[in-house]
Each structure stands twice: as C-alpha cells, then as structure tokens.
Coordinates of C-alpha atoms and ligand atoms in Angstrom, one line a residue:
X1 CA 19.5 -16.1 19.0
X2 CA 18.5 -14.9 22.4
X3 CA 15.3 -13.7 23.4
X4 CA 15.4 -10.7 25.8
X5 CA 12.8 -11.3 27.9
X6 CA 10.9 -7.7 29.4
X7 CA 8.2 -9.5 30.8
X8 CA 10.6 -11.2 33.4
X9 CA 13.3 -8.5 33.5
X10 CA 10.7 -6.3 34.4
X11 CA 9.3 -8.4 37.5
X12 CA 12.7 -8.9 38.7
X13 CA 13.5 -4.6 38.9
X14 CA 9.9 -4.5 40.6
X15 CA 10.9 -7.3 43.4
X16 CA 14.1 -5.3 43.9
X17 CA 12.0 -1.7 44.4
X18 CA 9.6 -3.6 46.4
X19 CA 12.2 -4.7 48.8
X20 CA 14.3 -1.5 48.8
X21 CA 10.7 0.1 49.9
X22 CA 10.0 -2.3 52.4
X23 CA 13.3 -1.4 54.0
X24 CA 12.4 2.1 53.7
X25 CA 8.8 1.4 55.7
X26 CA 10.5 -0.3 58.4
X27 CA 12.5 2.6 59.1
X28 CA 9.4 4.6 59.3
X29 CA 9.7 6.4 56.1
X30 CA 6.5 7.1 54.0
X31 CA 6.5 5.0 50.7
X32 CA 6.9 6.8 47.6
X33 CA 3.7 8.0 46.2
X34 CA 3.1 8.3 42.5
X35 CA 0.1 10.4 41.1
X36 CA -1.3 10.2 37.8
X37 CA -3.6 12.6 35.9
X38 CA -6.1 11.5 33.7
X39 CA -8.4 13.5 31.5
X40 CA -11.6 12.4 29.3
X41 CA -12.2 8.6 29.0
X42 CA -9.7 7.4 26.4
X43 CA -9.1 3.4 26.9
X44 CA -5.5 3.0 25.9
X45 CA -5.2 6.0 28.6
X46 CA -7.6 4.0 31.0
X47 CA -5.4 0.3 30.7
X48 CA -1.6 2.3 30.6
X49 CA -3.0 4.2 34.0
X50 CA -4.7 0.9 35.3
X51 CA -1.5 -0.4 34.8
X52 CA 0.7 2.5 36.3
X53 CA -1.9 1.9 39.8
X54 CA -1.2 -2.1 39.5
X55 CA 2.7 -1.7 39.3
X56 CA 2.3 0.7 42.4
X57 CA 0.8 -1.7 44.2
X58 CA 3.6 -4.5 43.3
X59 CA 6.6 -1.8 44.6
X60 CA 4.9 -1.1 47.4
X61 CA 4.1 2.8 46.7
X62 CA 1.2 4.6 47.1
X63 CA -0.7 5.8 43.9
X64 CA -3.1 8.2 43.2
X65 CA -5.5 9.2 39.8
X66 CA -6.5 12.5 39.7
X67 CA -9.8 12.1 36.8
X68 CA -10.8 15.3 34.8
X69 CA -13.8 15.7 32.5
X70 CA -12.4 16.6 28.9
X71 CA -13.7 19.9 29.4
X72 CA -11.7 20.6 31.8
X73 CA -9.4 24.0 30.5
X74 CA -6.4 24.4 30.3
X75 CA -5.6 26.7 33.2
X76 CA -7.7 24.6 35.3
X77 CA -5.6 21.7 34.2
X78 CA -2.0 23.7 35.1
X79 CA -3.4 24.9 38.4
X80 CA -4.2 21.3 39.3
X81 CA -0.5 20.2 37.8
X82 CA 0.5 23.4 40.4
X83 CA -1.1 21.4 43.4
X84 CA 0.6 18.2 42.8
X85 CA 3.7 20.5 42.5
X86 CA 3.5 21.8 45.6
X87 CA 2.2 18.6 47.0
X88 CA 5.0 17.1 49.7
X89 CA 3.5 13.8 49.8
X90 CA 3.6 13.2 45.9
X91 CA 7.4 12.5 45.1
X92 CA 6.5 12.4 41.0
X93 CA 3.4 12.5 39.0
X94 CA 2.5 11.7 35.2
X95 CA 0.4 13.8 32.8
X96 CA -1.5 10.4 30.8
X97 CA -1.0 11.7 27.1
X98 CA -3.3 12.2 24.6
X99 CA -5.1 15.4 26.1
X100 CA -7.8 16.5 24.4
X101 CA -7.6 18.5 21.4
X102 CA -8.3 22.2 23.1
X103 CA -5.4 21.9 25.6
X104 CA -1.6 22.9 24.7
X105 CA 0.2 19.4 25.7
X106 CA 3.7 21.4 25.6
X107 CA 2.2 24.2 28.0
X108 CA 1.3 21.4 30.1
X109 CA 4.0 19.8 30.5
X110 CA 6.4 22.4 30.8
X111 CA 3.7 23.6 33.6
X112 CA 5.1 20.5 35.5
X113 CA 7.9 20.8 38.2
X114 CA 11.3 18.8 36.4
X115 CA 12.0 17.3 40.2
X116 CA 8.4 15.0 40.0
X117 CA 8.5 15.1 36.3
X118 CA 9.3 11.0 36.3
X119 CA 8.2 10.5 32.6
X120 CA 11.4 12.8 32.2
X121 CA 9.3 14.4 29.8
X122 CA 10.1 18.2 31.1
X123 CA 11.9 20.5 28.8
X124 CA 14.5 20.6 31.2
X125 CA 15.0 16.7 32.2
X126 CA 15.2 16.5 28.4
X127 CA 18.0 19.2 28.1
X128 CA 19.7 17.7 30.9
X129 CA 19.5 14.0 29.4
X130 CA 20.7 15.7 26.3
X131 CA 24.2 17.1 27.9
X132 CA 24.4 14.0 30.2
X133 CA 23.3 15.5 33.4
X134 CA 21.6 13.5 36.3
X135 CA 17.9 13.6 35.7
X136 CA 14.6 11.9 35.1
X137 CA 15.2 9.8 31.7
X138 CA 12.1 9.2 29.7
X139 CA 10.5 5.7 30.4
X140 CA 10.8 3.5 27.5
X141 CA 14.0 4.6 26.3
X142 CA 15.5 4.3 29.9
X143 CA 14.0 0.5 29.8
X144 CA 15.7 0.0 26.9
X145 CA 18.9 1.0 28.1
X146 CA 18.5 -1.8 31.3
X147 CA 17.6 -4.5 29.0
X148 CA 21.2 -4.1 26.8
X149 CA 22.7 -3.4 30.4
X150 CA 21.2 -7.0 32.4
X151 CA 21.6 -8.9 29.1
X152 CA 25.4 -7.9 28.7
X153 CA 25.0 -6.5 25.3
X154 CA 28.1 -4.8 23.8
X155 CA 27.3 -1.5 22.8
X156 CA 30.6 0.5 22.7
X157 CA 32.0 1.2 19.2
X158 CA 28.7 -0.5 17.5
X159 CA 26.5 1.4 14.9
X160 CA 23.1 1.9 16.3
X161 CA 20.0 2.6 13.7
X162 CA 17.2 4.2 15.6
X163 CA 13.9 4.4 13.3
X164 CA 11.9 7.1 14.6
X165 CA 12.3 10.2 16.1
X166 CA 9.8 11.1 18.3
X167 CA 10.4 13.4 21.8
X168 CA 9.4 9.9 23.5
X169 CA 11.4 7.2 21.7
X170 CA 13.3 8.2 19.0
X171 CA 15.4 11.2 20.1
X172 CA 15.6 10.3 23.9
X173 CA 17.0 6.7 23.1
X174 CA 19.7 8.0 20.7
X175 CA 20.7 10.6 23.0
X176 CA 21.5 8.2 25.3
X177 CA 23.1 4.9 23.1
X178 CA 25.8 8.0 22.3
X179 CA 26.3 8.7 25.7
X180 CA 29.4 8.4 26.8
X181 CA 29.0 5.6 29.2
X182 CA 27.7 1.7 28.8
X183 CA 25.5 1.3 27.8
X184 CA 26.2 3.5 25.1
X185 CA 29.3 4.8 23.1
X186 CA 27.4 3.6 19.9
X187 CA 27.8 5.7 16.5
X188 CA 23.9 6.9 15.8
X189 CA 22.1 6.6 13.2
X190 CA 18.5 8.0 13.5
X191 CA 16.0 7.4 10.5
X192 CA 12.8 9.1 9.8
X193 CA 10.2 9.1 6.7
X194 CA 11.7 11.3 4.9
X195 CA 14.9 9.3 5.5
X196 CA 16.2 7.9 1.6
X197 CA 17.9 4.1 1.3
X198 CA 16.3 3.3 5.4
X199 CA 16.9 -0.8 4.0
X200 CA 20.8 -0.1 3.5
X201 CA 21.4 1.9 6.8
X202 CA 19.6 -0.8 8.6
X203 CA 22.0 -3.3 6.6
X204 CA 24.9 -1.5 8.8
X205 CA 23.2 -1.5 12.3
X206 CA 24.9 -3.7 15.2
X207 CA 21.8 -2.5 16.9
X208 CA 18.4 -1.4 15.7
X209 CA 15.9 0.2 17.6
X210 CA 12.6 -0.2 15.9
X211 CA 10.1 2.9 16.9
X212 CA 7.7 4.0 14.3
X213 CA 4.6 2.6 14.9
X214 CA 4.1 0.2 11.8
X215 CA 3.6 -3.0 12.4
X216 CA 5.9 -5.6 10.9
X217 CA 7.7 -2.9 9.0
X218 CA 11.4 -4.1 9.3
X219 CA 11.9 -7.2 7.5
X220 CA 14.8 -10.1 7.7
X221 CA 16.2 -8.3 4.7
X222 CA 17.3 -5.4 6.5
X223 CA 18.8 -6.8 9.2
X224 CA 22.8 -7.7 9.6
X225 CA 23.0 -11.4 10.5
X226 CA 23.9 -10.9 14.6
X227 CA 22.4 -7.7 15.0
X228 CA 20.5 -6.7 18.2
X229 CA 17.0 -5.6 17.4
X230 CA 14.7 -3.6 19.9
X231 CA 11.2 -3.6 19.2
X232 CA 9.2 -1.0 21.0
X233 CA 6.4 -0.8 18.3
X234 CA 2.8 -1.3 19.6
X235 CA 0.1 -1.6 17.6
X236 CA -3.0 -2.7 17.7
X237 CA -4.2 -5.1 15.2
X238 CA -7.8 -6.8 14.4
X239 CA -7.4 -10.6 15.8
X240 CA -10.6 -12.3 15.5
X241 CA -9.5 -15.2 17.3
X242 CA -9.0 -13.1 20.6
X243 CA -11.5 -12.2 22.8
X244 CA -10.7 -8.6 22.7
X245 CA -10.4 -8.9 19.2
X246 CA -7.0 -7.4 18.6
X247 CA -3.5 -8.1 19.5
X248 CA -0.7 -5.9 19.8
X249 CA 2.0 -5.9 17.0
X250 CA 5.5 -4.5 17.2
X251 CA 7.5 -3.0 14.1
X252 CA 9.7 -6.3 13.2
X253 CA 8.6 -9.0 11.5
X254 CA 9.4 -11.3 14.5
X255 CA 9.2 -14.8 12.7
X256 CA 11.8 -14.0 10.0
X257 CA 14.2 -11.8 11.8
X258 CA 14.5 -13.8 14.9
X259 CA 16.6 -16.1 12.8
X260 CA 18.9 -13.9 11.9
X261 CA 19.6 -11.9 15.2
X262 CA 21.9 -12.3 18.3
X263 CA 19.1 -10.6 20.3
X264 CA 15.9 -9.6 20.2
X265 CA 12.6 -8.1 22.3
X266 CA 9.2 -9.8 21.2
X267 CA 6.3 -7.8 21.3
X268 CA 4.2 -7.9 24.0
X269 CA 7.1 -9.0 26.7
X270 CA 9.8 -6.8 25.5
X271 CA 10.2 -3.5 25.8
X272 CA 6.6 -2.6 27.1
X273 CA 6.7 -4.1 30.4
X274 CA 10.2 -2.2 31.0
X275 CA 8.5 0.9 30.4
X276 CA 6.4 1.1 33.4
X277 CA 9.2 -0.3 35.5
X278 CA 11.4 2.4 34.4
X279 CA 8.4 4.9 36.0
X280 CA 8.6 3.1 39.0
X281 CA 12.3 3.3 39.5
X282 CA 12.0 7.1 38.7
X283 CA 9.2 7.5 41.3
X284 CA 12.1 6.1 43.8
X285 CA 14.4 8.3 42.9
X286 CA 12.1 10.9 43.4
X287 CA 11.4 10.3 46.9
X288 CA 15.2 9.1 47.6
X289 CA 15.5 12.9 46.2
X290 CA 19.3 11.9 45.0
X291 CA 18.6 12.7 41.3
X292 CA 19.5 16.1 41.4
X293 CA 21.9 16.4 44.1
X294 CA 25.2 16.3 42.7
Ligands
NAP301 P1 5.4 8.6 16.7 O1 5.4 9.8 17.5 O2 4.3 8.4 15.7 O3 6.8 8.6 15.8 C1 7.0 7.7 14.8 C2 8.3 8.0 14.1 O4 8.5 7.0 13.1 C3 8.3 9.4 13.5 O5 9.6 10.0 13.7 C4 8.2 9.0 12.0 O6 8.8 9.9 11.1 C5 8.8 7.7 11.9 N1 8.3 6.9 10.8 C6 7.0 6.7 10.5 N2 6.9 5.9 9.4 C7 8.1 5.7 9.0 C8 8.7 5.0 7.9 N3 7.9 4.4 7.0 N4 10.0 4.9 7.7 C9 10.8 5.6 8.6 N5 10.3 6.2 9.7 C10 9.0 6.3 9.9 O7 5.6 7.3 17.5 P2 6.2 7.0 19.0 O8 5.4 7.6 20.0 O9 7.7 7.2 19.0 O10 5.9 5.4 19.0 C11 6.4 4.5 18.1 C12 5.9 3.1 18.4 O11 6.3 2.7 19.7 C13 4.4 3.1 18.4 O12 4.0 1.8 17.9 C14 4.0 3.2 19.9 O13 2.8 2.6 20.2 C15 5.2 2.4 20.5 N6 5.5 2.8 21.8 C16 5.7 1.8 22.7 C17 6.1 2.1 24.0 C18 6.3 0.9 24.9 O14 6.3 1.1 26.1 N7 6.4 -0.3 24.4 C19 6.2 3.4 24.4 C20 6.1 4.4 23.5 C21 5.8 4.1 22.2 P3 8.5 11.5 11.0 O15 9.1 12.1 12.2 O16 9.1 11.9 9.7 O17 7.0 11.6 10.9

C-alpha cells in the first residue's frame, strides 16, 4: 500500500508556480493577483480564506479579501462581484461559500465573470468541463485528478465509484475520471443516499472517491483488495486531547482499509492541501490568459 501524500505533492506544485512567477516578475510582468470575498464572520470561511492569502504568499501572487457585513444585500454583493469583474489587475477571484441565508448563492455566482471564475464554479466553466472544453476546473476535483496523474495511477478501462454528488465534488470529479483523456477513461459509477446495495458497487470499484461528508463511513468491507481510494471527506470531530478540541475526519475508515488498498489519501494531507493548490494554478492560468484561447 502506498500513501499518496497531498501534503507534499502540494508543496512541490506551489515551488513550481512560485518559480514560474518569479520568471514572470523578472520580466517585468505584474504577479498574478487573486481576490477573495468574504461575508459575515464564519470560521471555517475565516481559516479556508486565511489559508487562500498564506498560499498567495508561498506562489508569489498578490492576494486580496474583500470583508462584507452579513447584511450586506444581495445586489450590493453582485455590484461588488461586477467591480472585481471589471477589475484588470485581479486575474481571478473566489466567492468564500456559505453566504448567508438571505442571499441567492446561484445568482451570485452566475453574477461572476467565467474568465476569473478560478473555483470553476461558473455555470459555464461547469458546462464547459462537462463537454471537455478548456476551462476553469473546480478545485478539489482538479487536485484529485494531479494526485492519480504524479503518482502514476492507472485509470483507463478501471471502474470508478464516486460517492457523492455534489456541484463541488461529486459531479465535477466524475465528469472528469470519464473524460476521454488520462487521467480518466474510467467507467463511472456515482452513488448517492438514495443509492440501493452502495456496499456491493463499492465491491467493484478499481477506484473510489469517497465525498459525502460522513466520517469513517466506508469500511474495509467495501473495498476490493488493490483498490485506489480518495478520501476528500472533512469533518470535524470532538478530540479532547487537542488543543482545539477537534480533529478533522475523512469518510474511510483509514486504519482498516489501508491494508487492503494499492493507494490511498489520508485525511488531513490528502486531498485537502491539493485543493488550494489547484486555486493557485487556476489563478495562473488566469493571468497567463491561455485558458480560453484555443
Ligand atoms: P455535500 O454537498 O453534503 O454532498 C454530500 C453527498 O454525499 C450528497 O450527494 C449526498 O447524497 C451523499 N451522501 C450523504 N450521505 C450518504 C450516504 N449515507 N450514502 C451515500 N451517499 C451519501 O458534500 P460536499 O460538499 O460534496 O463535501 C463532501 C465532503 O468532502 C465533506 O466532508 C466536505 O467537508 C469535504 N470536502 C473536502 C474538500 C477538500 O478540499 N478536502 C473540498 C470540498 C469538500 P444526496 O445528494 O442524495 O443528498
């Protein structure tokens, strides 16, 4: 069994941006700036965008958080997303989700120009994605993607099992393990809670992707021995031995499955670090300006 290691894959893609940046500033080209929006005071919002400015910082960009009051409305909200659109010196900006409850997260988003929309969370970087045009690919499932691509991972041919299908995770990353390309050129299998027999279809995977948010939910007795299992579950569980009296759990029940895999991401060091990466090479892109020229 190998570990894939996101913690260290993850440095390694930041060393590469930072240098490909540092090229770009001796030339005498601005950096690429990333801008966040922020609203209300939520602290898994507060750490992801703390993060977001930290990982900036290691690439070389410049970063910016734009902080809203949670009464802020929702037209105010657009018009501010409208600035940042017509902003020249921001190459790509993220919208920090949750909002709060009186503002229409779709209307949002959608507000948001698809050429900076580097969380490829746009209707139409999601379309494109979807017919395997050039565009912004969601983070985490894009992350995912580079860790079967560095660690050499076989996908062609192979059943993939994707529990969960969420516009983030779920959907994005199946789109793009059947892609026509390798990574990818798996046979999908996506599984939800209404899905009957999950325990037997997760029997079959080669690969499973593990992204529903319940900790420890797949067992060893689910798992094919030699299968490749991605954990992007996070969740937070009470740990009074820690100072911040929780850790964070993924959706495998790491100790027992480990055994019987040929690859798997532990949780934290997996697929979480990739995810901000994957923002970071978007945010490049962005400024290069190459995504959409074609
Ligand atoms: P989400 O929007 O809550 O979606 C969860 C999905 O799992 C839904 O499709 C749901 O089915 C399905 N599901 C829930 N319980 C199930 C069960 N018992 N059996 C089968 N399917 C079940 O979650 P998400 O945003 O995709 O996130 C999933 C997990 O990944 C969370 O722990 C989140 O924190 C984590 N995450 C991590 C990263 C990272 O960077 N590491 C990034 C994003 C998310 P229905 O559609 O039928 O409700």
């Amino acid at each position: 069994m190998q570990i894939i290691d996101g913690k260290k894959t993850a440095q390694d893609i930041k060393k590469e941006i930072a240098a490909e940046v540092a090229a770009m500033v001796e030339a005498g080209q601005r950096p690429p700036h990333l801008a966040a929006i922020l609203v209300g005071n939520d602290g898994g919002s507060e750490t992801y965008v703390a993060n977001k400015v930290k990982a900036c910082e290691d690439c070389g960009f410049e970063s910016s958080t734009l902080r809203f009051d949670d009464t802020i409305t929702e037209d105010q909200l657009i018009a501010e997303i409208q600035r940042l659109n017509e902003d020249p010196n921001v190459d790509g900006f993220i919208v920090q989700l949750p909002l709060p409850k009186h503002i229409n997260e779709e209307r949002v988003i959608e507000a948001i120009d698809y050429h900076k929309d580097v969380d490829g969370f746009q209707p139409i970087n999601v379309g494109r994605l979807s017919i395997g045009l050039p565009c912004f690919k969601s983070a985490t499932p894009s992350g995912i993607i580079e860790l079967l691509d560095r660690y050499g991972i076989e996908t062609k041919g192979k059943h993939a099992v994707v529990i969960g299908r969420s516009n983030i995770v779920g959907k994005p990353i199946a789109m793009l393990l059947m892609q026509k390309a390798q990574p990818g050129d798996c046979t999908v299998t996506v599984c939800h809670s209404s899905t009957k027999n999950l325990k037997e279809i997760c029997l079959q995977a080669d690969i499973v992707i593990a992204a529903l948010g319940r900790p420890e939910f797949v067992k060893e007795d689910m798992i094919k021995p030699g299968a490749v299992v991605i954990d992007v579950g996070t969740t937070r569980v009470p740990d009074a031995s820690r100072p911040s009296g929780y850790r964070l759990c993924g959706d495998v029940d790491y100790a027992n499955v480990a055994e019987k895999c040929s690859f798997i991401t532990p949780v934290p060091g997996g697929v979480g670090p990739m995810t901000i990466c994957s923002l970071m090479k978007n945010t490049l892109l962005a400024r290069k300006g190459e995504v959409f020229n074609f």
